[in-house]
Tab-separated table of C-alpha atoms in Angstrom:
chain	number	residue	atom	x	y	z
A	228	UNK	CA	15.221	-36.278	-20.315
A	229	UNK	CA	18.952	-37.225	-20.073
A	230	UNK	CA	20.169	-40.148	-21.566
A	231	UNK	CA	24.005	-41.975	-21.871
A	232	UNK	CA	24.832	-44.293	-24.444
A	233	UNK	CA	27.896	-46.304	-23.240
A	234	UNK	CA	29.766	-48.525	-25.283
A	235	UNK	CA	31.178	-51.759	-23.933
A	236	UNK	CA	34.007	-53.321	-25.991
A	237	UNK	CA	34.938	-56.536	-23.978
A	238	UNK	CA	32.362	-57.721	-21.772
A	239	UNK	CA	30.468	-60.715	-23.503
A	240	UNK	CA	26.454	-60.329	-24.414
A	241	UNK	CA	26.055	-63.706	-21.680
A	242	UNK	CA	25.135	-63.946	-18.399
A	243	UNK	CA	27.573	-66.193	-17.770
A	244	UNK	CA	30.226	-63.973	-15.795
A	245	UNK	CA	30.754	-64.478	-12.215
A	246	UNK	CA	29.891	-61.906	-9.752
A	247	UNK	CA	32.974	-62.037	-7.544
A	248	UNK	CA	35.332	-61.086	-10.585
A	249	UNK	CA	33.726	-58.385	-12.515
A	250	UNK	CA	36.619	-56.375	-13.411
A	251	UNK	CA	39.185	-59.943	-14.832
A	252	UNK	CA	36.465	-62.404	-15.714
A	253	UNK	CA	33.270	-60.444	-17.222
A	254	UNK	CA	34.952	-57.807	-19.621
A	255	UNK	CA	34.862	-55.018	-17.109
A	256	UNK	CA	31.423	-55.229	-16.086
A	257	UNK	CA	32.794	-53.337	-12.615
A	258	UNK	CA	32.687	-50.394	-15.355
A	259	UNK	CA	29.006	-50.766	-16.664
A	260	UNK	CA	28.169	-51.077	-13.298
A	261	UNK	CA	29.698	-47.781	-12.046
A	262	UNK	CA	28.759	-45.786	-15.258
A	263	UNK	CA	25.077	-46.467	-14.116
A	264	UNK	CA	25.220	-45.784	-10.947
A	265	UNK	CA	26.807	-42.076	-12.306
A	266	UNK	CA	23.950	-42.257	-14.707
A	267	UNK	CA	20.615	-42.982	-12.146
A	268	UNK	CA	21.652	-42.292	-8.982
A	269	UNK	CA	21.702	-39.497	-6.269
A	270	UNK	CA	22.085	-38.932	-3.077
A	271	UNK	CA	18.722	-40.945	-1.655
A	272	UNK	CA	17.371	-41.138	-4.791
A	273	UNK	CA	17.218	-42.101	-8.565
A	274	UNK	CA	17.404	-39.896	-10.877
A	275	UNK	CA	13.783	-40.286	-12.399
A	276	UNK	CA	14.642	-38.094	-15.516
A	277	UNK	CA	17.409	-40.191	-17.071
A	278	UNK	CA	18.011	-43.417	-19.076
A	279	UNK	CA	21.320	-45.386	-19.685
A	280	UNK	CA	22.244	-47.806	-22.038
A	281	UNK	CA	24.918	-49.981	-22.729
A	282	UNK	CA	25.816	-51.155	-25.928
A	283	UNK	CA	27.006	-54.892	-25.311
A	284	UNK	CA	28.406	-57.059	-28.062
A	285	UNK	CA	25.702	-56.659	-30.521
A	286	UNK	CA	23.020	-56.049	-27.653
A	287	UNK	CA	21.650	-53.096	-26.071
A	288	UNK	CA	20.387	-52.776	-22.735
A	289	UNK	CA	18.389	-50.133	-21.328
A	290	UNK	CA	17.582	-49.335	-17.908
A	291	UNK	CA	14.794	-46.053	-16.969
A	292	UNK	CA	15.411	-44.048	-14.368
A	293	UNK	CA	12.028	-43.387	-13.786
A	294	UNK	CA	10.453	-46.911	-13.509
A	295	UNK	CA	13.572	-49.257	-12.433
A	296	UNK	CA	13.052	-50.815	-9.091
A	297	UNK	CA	15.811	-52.207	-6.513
A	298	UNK	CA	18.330	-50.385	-7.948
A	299	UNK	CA	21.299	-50.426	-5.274
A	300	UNK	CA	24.783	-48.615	-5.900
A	301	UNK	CA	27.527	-51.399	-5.299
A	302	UNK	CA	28.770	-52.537	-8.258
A	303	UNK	CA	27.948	-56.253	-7.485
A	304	UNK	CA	23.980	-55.277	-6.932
A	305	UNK	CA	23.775	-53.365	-10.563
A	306	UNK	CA	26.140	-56.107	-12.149
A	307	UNK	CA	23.801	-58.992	-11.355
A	308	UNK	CA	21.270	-56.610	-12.687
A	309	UNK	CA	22.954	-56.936	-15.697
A	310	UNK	CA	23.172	-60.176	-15.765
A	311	UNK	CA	19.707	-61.383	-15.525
A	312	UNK	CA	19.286	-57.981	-17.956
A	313	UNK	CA	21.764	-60.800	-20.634
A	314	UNK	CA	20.126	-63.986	-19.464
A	315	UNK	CA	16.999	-63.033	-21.143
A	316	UNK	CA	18.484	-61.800	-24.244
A	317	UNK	CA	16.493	-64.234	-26.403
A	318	UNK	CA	13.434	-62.484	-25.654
A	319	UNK	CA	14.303	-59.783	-27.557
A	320	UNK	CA	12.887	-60.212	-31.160
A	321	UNK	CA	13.668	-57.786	-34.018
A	322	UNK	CA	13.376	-54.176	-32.326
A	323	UNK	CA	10.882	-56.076	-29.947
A	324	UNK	CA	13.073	-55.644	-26.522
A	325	UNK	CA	12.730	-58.351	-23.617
A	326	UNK	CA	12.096	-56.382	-20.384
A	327	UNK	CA	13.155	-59.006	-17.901
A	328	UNK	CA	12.152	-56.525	-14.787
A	329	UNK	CA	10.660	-52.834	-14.348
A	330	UNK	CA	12.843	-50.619	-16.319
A	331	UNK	CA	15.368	-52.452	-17.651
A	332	UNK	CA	14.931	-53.516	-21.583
A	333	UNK	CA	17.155	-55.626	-23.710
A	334	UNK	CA	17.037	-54.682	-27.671
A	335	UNK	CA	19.255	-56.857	-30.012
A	336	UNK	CA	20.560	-54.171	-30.923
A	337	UNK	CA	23.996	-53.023	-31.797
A	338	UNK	CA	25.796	-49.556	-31.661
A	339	UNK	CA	24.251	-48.176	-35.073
A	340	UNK	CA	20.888	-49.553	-34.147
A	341	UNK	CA	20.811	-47.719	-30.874
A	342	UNK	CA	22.458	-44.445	-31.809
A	343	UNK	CA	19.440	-44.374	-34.504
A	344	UNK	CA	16.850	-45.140	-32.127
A	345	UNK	CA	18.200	-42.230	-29.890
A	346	UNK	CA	18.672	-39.677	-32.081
A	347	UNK	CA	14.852	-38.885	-32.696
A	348	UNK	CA	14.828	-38.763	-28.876
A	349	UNK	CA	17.745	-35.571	-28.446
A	350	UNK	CA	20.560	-34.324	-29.874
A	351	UNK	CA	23.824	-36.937	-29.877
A	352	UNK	CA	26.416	-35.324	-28.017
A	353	UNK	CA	29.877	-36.578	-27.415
A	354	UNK	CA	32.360	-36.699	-24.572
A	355	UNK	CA	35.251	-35.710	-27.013
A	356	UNK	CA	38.756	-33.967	-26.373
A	357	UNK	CA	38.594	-32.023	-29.423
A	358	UNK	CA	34.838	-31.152	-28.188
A	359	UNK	CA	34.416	-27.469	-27.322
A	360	UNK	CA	34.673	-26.260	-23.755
A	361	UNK	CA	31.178	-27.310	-21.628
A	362	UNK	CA	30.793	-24.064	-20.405
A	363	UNK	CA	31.070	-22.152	-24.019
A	364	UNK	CA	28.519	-24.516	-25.063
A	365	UNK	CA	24.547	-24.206	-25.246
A	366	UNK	CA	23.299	-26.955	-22.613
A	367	UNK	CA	21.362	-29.254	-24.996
A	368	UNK	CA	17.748	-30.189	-24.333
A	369	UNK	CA	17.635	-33.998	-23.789
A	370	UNK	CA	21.036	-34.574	-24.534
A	371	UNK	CA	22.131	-38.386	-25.258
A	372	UNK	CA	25.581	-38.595	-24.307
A	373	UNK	CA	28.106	-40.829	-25.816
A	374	UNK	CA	30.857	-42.779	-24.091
A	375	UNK	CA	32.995	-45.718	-24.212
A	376	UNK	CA	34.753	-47.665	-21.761
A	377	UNK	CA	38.296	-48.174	-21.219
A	378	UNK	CA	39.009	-48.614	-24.698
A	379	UNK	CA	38.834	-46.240	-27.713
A	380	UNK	CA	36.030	-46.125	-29.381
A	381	UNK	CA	36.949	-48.187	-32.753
A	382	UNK	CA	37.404	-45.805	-35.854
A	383	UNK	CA	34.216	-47.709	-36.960
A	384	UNK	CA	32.332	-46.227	-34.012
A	385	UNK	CA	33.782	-42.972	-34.424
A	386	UNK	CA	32.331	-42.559	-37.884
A	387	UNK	CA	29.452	-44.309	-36.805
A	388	UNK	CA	29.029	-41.512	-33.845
A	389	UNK	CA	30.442	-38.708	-36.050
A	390	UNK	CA	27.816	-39.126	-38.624
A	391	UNK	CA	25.094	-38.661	-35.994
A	392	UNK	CA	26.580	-36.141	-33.340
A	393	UNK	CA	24.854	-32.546	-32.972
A	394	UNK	CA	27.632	-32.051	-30.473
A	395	UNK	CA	31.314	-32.548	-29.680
A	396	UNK	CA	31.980	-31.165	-25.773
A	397	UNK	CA	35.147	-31.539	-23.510
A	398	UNK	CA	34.395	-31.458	-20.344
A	399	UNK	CA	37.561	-30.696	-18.899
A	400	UNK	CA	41.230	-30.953	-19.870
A	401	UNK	CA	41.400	-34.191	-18.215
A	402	UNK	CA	40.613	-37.687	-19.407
A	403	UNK	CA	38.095	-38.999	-17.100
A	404	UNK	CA	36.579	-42.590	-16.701
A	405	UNK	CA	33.516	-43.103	-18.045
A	406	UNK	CA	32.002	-42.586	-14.839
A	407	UNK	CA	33.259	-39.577	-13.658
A	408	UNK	CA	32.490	-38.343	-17.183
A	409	UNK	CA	29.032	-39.052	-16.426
A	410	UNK	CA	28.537	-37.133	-12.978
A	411	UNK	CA	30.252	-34.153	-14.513
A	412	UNK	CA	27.888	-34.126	-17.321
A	413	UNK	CA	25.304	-34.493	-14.857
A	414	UNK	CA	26.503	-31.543	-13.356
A	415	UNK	CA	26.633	-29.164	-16.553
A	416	UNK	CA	23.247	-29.758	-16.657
A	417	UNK	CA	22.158	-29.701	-12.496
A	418	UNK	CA	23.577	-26.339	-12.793
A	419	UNK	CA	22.417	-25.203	-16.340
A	420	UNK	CA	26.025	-24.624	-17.576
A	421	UNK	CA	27.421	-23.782	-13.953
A	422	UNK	CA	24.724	-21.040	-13.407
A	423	UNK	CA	22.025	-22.216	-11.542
A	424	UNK	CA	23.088	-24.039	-7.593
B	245	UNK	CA	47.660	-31.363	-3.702
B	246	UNK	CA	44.232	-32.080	-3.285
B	247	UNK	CA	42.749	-33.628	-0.763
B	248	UNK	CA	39.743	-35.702	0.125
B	249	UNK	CA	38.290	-36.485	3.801
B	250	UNK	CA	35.441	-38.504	3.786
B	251	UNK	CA	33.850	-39.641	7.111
B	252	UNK	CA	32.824	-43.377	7.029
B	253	UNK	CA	29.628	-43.862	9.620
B	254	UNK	CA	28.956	-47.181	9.508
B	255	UNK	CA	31.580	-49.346	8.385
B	256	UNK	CA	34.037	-51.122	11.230
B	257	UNK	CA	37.677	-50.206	11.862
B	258	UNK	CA	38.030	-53.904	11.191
B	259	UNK	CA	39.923	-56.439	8.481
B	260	UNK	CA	36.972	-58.784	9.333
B	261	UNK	CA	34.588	-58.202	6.402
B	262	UNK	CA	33.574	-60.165	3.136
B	263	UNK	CA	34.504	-58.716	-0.342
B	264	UNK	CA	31.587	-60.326	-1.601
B	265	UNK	CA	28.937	-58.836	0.341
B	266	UNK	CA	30.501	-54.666	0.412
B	267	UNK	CA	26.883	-52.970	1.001
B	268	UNK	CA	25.548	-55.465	3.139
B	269	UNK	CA	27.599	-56.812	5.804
B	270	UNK	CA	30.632	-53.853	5.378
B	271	UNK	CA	29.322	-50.918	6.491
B	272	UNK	CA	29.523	-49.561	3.216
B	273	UNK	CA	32.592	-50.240	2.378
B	274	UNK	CA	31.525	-49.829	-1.241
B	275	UNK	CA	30.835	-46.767	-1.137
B	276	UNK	CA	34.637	-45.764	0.838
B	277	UNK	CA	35.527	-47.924	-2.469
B	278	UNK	CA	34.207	-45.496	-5.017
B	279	UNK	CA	34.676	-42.388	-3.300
B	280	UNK	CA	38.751	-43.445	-3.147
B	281	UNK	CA	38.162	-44.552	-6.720
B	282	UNK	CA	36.696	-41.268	-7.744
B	283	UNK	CA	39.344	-39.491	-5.973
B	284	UNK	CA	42.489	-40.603	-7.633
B	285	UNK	CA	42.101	-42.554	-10.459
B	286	UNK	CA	41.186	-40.747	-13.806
B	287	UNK	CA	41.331	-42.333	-17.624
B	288	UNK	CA	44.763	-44.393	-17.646
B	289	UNK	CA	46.329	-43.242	-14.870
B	290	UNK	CA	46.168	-41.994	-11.219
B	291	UNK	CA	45.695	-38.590	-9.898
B	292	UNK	CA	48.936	-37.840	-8.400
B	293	UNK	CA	48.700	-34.502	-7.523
B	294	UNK	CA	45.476	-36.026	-4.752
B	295	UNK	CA	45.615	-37.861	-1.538
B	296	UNK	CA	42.479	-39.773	-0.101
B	297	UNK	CA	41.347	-40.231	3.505
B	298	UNK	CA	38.925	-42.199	4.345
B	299	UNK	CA	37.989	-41.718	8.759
B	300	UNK	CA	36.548	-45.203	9.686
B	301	UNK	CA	35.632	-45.952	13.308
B	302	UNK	CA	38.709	-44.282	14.763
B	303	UNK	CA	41.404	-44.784	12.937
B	304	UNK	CA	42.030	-42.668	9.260
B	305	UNK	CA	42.920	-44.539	5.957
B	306	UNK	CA	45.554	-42.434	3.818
B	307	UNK	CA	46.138	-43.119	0.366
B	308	UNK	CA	48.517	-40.699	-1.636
B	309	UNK	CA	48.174	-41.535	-5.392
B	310	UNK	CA	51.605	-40.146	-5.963
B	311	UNK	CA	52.999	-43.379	-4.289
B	312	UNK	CA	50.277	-46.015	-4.329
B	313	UNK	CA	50.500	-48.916	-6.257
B	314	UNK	CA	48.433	-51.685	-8.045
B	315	UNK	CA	45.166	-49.657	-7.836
B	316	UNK	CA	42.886	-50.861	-9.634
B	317	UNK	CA	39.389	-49.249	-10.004
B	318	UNK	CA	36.776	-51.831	-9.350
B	319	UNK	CA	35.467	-52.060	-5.501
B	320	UNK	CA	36.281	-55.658	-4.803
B	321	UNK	CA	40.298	-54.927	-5.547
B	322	UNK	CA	39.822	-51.095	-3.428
B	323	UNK	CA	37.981	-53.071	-0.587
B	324	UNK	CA	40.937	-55.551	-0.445
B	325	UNK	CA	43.352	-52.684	0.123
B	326	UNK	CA	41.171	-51.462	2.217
B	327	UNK	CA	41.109	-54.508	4.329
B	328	UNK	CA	44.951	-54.755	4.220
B	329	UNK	CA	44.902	-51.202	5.412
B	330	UNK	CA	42.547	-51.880	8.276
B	331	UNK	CA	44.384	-55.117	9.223
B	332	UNK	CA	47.312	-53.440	9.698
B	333	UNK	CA	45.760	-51.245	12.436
B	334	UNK	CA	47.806	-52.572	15.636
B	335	UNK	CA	51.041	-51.054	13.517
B	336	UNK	CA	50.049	-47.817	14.131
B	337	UNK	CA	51.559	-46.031	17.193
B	338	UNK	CA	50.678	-43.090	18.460
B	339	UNK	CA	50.737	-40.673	15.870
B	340	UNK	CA	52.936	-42.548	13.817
B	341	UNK	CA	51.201	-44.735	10.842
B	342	UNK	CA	51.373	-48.240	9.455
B	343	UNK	CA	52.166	-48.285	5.992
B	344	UNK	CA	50.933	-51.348	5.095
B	345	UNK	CA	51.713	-51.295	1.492
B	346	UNK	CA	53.649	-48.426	-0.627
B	347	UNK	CA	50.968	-45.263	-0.753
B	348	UNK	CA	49.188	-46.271	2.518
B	349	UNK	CA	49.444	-45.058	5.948
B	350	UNK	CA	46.747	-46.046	8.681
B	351	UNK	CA	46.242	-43.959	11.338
B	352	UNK	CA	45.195	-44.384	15.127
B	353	UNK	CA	43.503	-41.138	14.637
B	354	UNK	CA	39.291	-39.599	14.884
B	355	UNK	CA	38.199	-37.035	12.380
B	356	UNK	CA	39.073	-34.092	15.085
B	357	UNK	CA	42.756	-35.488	14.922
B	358	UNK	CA	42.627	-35.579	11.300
B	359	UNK	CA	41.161	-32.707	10.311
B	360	UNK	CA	43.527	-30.964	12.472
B	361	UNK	CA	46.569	-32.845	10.751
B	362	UNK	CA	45.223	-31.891	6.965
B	363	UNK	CA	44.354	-28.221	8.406
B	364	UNK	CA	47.923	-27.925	8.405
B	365	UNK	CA	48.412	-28.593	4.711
B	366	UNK	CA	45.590	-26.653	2.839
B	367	UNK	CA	42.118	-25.235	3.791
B	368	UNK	CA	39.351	-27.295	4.777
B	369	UNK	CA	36.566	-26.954	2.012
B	370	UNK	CA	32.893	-28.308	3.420
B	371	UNK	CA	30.577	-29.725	0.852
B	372	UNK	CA	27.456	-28.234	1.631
B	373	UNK	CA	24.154	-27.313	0.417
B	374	UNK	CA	24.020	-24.168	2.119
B	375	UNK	CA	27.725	-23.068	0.534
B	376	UNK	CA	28.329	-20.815	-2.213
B	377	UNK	CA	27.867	-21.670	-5.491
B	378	UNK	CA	31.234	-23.181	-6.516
B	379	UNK	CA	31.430	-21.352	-9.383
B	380	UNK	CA	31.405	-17.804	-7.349
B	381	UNK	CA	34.357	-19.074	-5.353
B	382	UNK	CA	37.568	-18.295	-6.408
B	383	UNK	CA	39.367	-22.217	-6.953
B	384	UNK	CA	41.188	-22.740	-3.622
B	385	UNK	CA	45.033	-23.828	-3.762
B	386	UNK	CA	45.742	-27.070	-1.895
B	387	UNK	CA	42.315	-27.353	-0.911
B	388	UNK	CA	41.056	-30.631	1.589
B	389	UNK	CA	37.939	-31.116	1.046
B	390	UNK	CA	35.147	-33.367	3.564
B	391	UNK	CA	32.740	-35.052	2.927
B	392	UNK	CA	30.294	-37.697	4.340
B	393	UNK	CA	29.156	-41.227	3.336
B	394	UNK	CA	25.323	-42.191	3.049
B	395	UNK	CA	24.341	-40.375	6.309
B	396	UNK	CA	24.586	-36.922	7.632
B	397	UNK	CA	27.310	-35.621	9.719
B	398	UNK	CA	26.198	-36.134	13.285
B	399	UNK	CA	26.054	-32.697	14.970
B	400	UNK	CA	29.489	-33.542	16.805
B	401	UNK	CA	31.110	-33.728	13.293
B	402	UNK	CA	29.263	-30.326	12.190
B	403	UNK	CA	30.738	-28.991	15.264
B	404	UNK	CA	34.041	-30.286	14.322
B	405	UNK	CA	34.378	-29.143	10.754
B	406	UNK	CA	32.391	-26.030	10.889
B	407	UNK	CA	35.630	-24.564	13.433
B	408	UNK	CA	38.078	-25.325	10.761
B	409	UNK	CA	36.161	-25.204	7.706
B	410	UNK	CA	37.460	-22.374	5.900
B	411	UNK	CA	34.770	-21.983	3.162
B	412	UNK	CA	31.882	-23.967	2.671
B	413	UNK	CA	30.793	-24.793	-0.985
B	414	UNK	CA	27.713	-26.176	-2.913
B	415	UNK	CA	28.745	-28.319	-5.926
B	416	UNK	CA	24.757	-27.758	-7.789
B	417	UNK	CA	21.104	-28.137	-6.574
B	418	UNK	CA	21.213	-31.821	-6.503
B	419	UNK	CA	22.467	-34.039	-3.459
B	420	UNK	CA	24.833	-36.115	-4.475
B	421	UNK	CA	27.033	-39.294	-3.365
B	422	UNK	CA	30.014	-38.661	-2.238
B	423	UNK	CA	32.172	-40.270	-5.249
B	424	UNK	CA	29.908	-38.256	-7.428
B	425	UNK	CA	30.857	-35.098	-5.734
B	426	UNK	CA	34.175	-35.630	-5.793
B	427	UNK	CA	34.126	-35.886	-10.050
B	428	UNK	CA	32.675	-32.482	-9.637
B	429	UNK	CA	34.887	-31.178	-7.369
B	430	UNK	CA	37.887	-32.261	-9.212
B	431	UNK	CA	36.305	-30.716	-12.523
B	432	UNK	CA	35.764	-27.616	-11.086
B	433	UNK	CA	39.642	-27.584	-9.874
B	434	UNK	CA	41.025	-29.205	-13.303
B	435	UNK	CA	39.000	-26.198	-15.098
B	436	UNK	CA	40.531	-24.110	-12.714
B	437	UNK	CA	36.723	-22.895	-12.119
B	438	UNK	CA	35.238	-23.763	-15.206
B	439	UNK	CA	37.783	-21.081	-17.172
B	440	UNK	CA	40.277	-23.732	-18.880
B	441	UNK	CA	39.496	-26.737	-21.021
């Protein structure tokens, strides 16, 4: 299992964003929507073994590679998943998620919530600069990834993933989107630390 | 300089498409949208050390992301430039490109006419599941790299790439989409072969 935690720092917890102006008007949904397509798909296929979640104001959503259906790659398709993902945010109760449509689950919960839940799952590892080099590094079994959007992580998140991380890796010496970041990751572990193609 | 060729199969050579429907009634113009995405933007900036070219019903797309301007990452604003691009078609004499906008240059030209224009600049690097294991080849310089969109090459385009193609490479044991493989290709280049982080 592979799993990536990404953290959202403008888009709202509502479905009320319109689809024609995800990147100005819904808080960079076009991001989400591109960080899960890195996340679950392949070429022709899903990738059954991973999960992604996105930490959203205070909300969590979760969608499973292995049981989400009608998963298309434009970002319009996976934002309007989203969005009916936030319209039935009240169903959540406590840790009791709302699961609006196969494989998707909305938790009210926030960052710390989340990173808790995960972290008896794998090992936390984060996408950091100061990480060591991916390919000096062990590849982790079920790793769950950390990653923000365009925006820093808050230093409030940063102790909040620092207290938790089993990991720190750079993945290159370049700062990539949280996308790319994703299919790179994906690709330290396709190739068991660039050794198996 | 890096380079990027990626053969577009279904979408038109035409300005005459909806930025609300990309995957449906675009040929995939989504896709052309995240593959130039993934090819020259990175966190904050733009890759300007890559150029883009995107082959779409007979006439090539250029986008040099040492000149470009105003791109923004999210497929609806990339489509739009796109569309400018395409629109701009007629311009284009001969050999000799409209430049639409600053970074942009649309040319009357078929994959054979632009491979053999970037075969001129840097070796032509297939994609390929039967290549070697990227991490055995030694990191080309100035490399162009091709690669297709949701279908196969047709066996014309085999034909076409496999006479200039000077090494063929596999990226992992996964298929991938083509903006995914182009993260991983520009890893393995920015860790100059997974040796510097």
């Amino acid at each position: 299992m592979r799993q990536f935690l990404v953290v959202a720092h403008d888009a709202p917890a509502s479905a009320d964003f319109p689809l024609d102006a995800l990147a100005s008007e819904a808080g960079r949904m076009d991001l989400l929507a591109r960080a899960l397509n890195a996340a679950l798909l392949q070429s022709h296929g899903i990738r059954e073994d991973t999960r992604v979640h996105l930490v959203i104001d205070g909300v969590t959503v979760s969608v499973d590679g292995a049981t989400v259906r009608n998963l298309h790659p434009d970002e319009r398709s996976i934002a309007a998943l989203l969005r009916s993902a936030l319209d039935s945010r009240d169903d959540a109760i406590g840790h009791q998620p709302a699961e609006p449509s196969p494989g998707v689950a909305v938790y009210r919960m926030d960052l710390e919530a989340t990173l808790d839940r995960l972290a008896r799952e794998g090992p936390i590892v984060q996408l950091h600069e100061g990480g060591a080099p991916a390919v000096e590094v062990s590849v982790p079994e079920d790793p769950v990834f950390v990653l923000s959007d365009h925006r820093n992580f808050t230093d409030e998140e940063v102790d909040l993933i620092a207290e938790r991380a089993d990991a720190r890796v750079r993945l290159g010496p370049r700062p990539l989107h949280a996308d790319h970041a994703i299919s790179v990751a994906h690709n330290w572990l396709d190739t068991d630390g660039y050794t198996q193609y």
